[in-house]
Amino acid sequence: MAILITGGAGYIGSHTMVELLEAGRELVVVDNFLNSKPESLERVKKITGKNFKFYEVDLLDYDALDKVFCENDIDSCIHFAGLKAVGESCAKPLLYYHNNITGTLNLCEIMQKHGAKRIVFSSSATVYGKPASVPITEDFPLSTTNPYGETKLMIERILKDLHAADNEWSVSVLRYFNPIGAHKSGLIGEDPQGIPNNLLPYITQVASGKRECLSVFGNDYNTPDGTGVRDYIHVVDLAKAHLKAIERAETVTGIEYFNVGTGIGYSVLDIVHAYEKATGIKINYKIVDRRPGDIDECYANPEKAYNVLGWRAENNIEDMCRDSYNWQLKNPNGYGD
């Protein structure tokens, strides 16, 4: 029996594939390469020495996705595929709602049709909106501040309703905080298109000379150094959480929600200084105006993931920075090399 990986060529998907393949799991992978590159899949094969079936399929193409299930014995799915840029979602909300929601509806309908009723969903801490306090637990009120986050929350609700209607489903919702880092081999990592949306790729591009200076959005937050505080997690730790979640989904039915973070809040300047310490490279930065919607601090209480899944983050912030730099050093133009 195989696990379907949607969006497997992406940043988190490719790292999760490595963990699953090294655990001896059989994978079927689909991706449309809208925000990813085929080379990442070749690198996964190189790291693991293992193969897998791949289909270039968009989840909006119902018939093509159904064909994947017809041709393979799939009993579960880890669902990464979706558009994910917050700013773009505000500019193009209809695109995000259509792509992320319709694609997931197609996936779930086809899974149900073929009797594959186990899914691990790639959600996000954005579903907590502006939390009233930290650390955040899974029972906090849910709200969103942008269309991207709203698609994550809507999909969570769809999966909840799906299980309520058919209790044979096993649904695991992983609410990620801020994935950074790269595989220690330097063969796979985050390869943003254009100007990075996330902090670490921007810092690594400054360190490598691709960009002149890091813009720090605001230094007047209610935090120790005035810059925003977030929970950063190594992408390999995050990938291992998916292995634990799919193992649990194979033994229980129901719907469960898990925060996937370290439980430690780091400010933007903490990350800058940790990166400088890990690499020996000075990072030029400047303070600029806050971005609309940004909040003071956001970090997880990850104890439920430890108590139920037996998962806990193992890498510290310097590990994350060092591995990010190693990826950038070996792949200055990402997978374009």
Coordinates of C-alpha atoms in Angstrom, one line a residue, residues 65-294:
L65 CA -5.9 12.7 -10.2
D66 CA -8.5 9.9 -10.3
K67 CA -6.2 8.1 -12.8
V68 CA -3.4 8.2 -10.2
F69 CA -5.6 6.3 -7.8
C70 CA -6.8 3.8 -10.4
E71 CA -3.2 2.9 -11.3
N72 CA -1.9 2.6 -7.7
D73 CA -2.9 0.9 -4.5
I74 CA -3.1 4.1 -2.3
D75 CA -4.5 3.9 1.2
S76 CA -3.4 7.3 2.6
C77 CA -2.3 10.8 1.7
I78 CA -0.1 13.6 3.0
H79 CA -1.5 16.7 1.5
F80 CA 1.0 19.6 0.9
A81 CA -0.2 20.9 -2.4
G82 CA -1.4 24.5 -2.4
L83 CA -0.5 28.1 -3.0
K84 CA 1.1 29.7 0.0
A85 CA 2.2 33.3 -0.3
V86 CA 0.3 35.6 2.1
G87 CA 0.8 38.8 0.1
E88 CA -0.2 37.2 -3.2
S89 CA -3.3 35.7 -1.5
C90 CA -4.4 39.3 -0.6
A91 CA -3.9 40.4 -4.2
K92 CA -5.4 37.3 -5.8
P93 CA -8.0 35.9 -3.4
L94 CA -10.1 34.1 -6.0
L95 CA -7.0 32.3 -7.3
Y96 CA -6.2 31.1 -3.8
Y97 CA -9.7 30.0 -2.9
H98 CA -10.2 28.2 -6.2
N99 CA -6.8 26.4 -6.2
N100 CA -6.5 25.4 -2.5
I101 CA -10.2 24.7 -1.8
T102 CA -11.3 23.1 -5.1
G103 CA -8.1 21.0 -5.3
T104 CA -8.7 19.6 -1.8
L105 CA -12.3 18.9 -2.5
N106 CA -11.2 16.9 -5.6
L107 CA -8.6 15.0 -3.6
C108 CA -11.0 14.1 -0.8
E109 CA -13.8 13.0 -3.1
I110 CA -11.4 10.8 -5.0
M111 CA -9.9 9.4 -1.8
Q112 CA -13.3 8.5 -0.6
K113 CA -14.3 6.9 -3.9
H114 CA -11.2 4.6 -3.7
G115 CA -11.6 3.9 0.0
A116 CA -8.4 5.7 1.0
K117 CA -9.6 7.4 4.2
R118 CA -6.4 8.5 5.9
I119 CA -5.0 12.0 5.4
V120 CA -2.4 14.2 7.1
F121 CA -3.1 17.8 6.2
S122 CA -0.4 20.5 6.0
S123 CA -2.1 23.4 7.9
S124 CA -0.6 26.4 9.5
A125 CA -0.3 28.5 12.6
T126 CA -2.0 31.3 10.6
V127 CA -5.4 29.7 11.6
Y128 CA -4.8 31.2 15.1
G129 CA -5.0 34.7 13.7
K130 CA -3.8 37.2 16.3
P131 CA -3.6 35.0 19.5
A132 CA -4.5 36.7 22.8
S133 CA -1.5 35.0 24.5
V134 CA 1.4 32.7 24.0
P135 CA 2.3 29.8 23.9
I136 CA -0.5 28.7 21.7
T137 CA -2.3 25.4 22.3
E138 CA -4.5 23.5 19.9
D139 CA -7.8 24.6 21.6
F140 CA -7.1 28.4 21.0
P141 CA -9.9 30.3 19.1
L142 CA -9.4 30.1 15.4
S143 CA -9.4 33.1 13.0
T144 CA -7.4 34.4 10.1
T145 CA -6.0 37.6 8.7
N146 CA -5.6 36.8 5.0
P147 CA -7.0 34.6 2.2
Y148 CA -4.2 32.1 2.4
G149 CA -4.9 31.5 6.1
E150 CA -8.6 31.4 5.4
T151 CA -8.0 28.5 2.9
K152 CA -6.2 26.6 5.5
L153 CA -9.0 27.1 8.1
M154 CA -11.7 26.3 5.5
I155 CA -9.9 23.0 4.6
E156 CA -9.7 22.1 8.3
R157 CA -13.4 22.6 8.5
I158 CA -14.0 20.5 5.4
L159 CA -12.0 17.7 6.9
K160 CA -13.9 18.0 10.2
D161 CA -17.2 17.7 8.4
L162 CA -15.9 14.9 6.3
H163 CA -15.1 12.8 9.4
A164 CA -18.4 13.8 11.1
A165 CA -20.2 12.3 8.0
D166 CA -18.0 9.2 7.8
N167 CA -16.2 8.2 11.0
E168 CA -14.0 5.7 9.1
W169 CA -11.8 8.7 8.2
S170 CA -8.5 9.3 10.1
V171 CA -7.5 12.9 9.8
S172 CA -4.4 14.5 11.3
V173 CA -4.1 18.2 11.0
L174 CA -0.5 19.6 11.5
R175 CA -0.4 23.3 12.2
Y176 CA 3.1 24.4 11.3
F177 CA 4.9 27.4 12.7
N178 CA 7.9 28.7 10.7
P179 CA 9.9 26.0 8.9
I180 CA 13.5 26.9 8.1
G181 CA 16.8 25.0 7.5
A182 CA 17.6 22.4 4.9
H183 CA 18.7 18.8 4.7
K184 CA 22.2 18.3 6.1
S185 CA 23.4 17.0 2.7
G186 CA 22.7 20.4 1.2
L187 CA 21.0 18.7 -1.7
I188 CA 17.5 19.9 -0.9
G189 CA 16.3 23.1 0.6
E190 CA 14.0 26.1 0.2
D191 CA 14.1 27.6 -3.3
P192 CA 11.9 30.7 -3.3
Q193 CA 11.0 32.3 -6.6
G194 CA 11.8 36.0 -6.8
I195 CA 12.1 38.0 -3.5
P196 CA 11.8 35.6 -0.6
N197 CA 8.6 35.8 1.5
N198 CA 10.3 34.2 4.5
L199 CA 13.1 35.5 6.8
L200 CA 15.8 32.8 6.5
P201 CA 16.0 32.6 2.7
Y202 CA 16.3 36.4 2.7
I203 CA 19.1 36.2 5.3
T204 CA 21.0 33.5 3.3
Q205 CA 20.8 35.6 0.2
V206 CA 22.3 38.5 2.0
A207 CA 25.0 36.3 3.4
S208 CA 25.8 35.0 -0.1
G209 CA 25.9 38.4 -1.6
K210 CA 22.8 38.0 -3.8
R211 CA 21.1 40.8 -1.8
E212 CA 22.6 43.8 -0.2
C213 CA 20.7 44.2 3.0
L214 CA 17.9 42.5 5.1
S215 CA 14.9 44.6 5.8
V216 CA 13.6 44.2 9.4
F217 CA 10.0 45.1 9.5
G218 CA 9.6 47.2 12.7
N219 CA 11.5 47.4 16.0
D220 CA 8.7 48.8 18.2
Y221 CA 6.9 45.5 19.0
N222 CA 6.3 44.6 22.7
T223 CA 9.2 42.1 22.7
P224 CA 12.6 42.1 24.4
D225 CA 14.4 43.7 21.4
G226 CA 11.4 45.3 19.7
T227 CA 11.4 42.9 16.7
G228 CA 8.7 40.3 16.0
V229 CA 9.0 36.9 17.8
R230 CA 8.2 33.7 16.0
D231 CA 8.6 29.9 16.5
Y232 CA 11.1 28.6 14.0
I233 CA 11.4 24.8 13.4
H234 CA 13.9 22.9 11.4
V235 CA 12.3 21.5 8.2
V236 CA 13.7 18.0 8.9
D237 CA 12.1 18.0 12.4
L238 CA 8.9 19.0 10.7
A239 CA 9.2 16.2 8.1
K240 CA 9.7 13.7 10.9
A241 CA 6.4 14.9 12.4
H242 CA 4.6 13.8 9.2
L243 CA 6.1 10.3 9.6
K244 CA 4.7 10.1 13.1
A245 CA 1.3 11.5 12.1
I246 CA 0.9 9.0 9.2
E247 CA 1.9 6.1 11.5
R248 CA -0.8 7.2 14.0
A249 CA -3.4 7.6 11.2
E250 CA -2.9 4.0 10.3
T251 CA -3.9 2.9 13.8
V252 CA -6.8 5.2 14.8
T253 CA -9.8 6.9 13.3
G254 CA -10.9 10.4 14.2
I255 CA -9.6 13.9 13.6
E256 CA -6.7 15.3 15.6
Y257 CA -4.9 18.7 15.6
F258 CA -1.2 19.2 16.4
N259 CA 1.0 22.2 16.8
V260 CA 4.4 21.5 15.1
G261 CA 6.9 23.9 16.6
T262 CA 9.7 24.1 19.1
G263 CA 7.8 26.0 21.7
I264 CA 10.6 28.7 21.7
G265 CA 10.1 32.2 20.4
Y266 CA 13.0 33.8 18.6
S267 CA 13.0 37.5 17.5
V268 CA 14.1 38.6 14.1
L269 CA 17.4 39.9 15.5
D270 CA 17.8 36.6 17.5
I271 CA 17.8 34.8 14.1
V272 CA 20.2 37.3 12.6
H273 CA 22.7 36.9 15.5
A274 CA 22.3 33.1 15.5
Y275 CA 23.0 33.0 11.7
E276 CA 26.1 35.2 12.2
K277 CA 27.3 32.9 15.0
A278 CA 26.7 29.7 13.0
T279 CA 28.3 31.0 9.8
G280 CA 30.8 33.7 10.8
I281 CA 29.2 36.0 8.3
K282 CA 28.0 39.5 9.2
I283 CA 24.5 40.2 8.1
N284 CA 23.7 43.8 7.0
Y285 CA 20.2 44.8 8.0
K286 CA 18.1 48.0 8.3
I287 CA 14.9 48.7 10.2
V288 CA 11.9 49.6 8.0
D289 CA 8.2 50.2 8.7
R290 CA 6.0 47.4 10.1
R291 CA 4.0 45.3 7.7
P292 CA 0.2 45.4 8.1
G293 CA -1.2 42.5 10.1
D294 CA 2.1 41.5 11.7

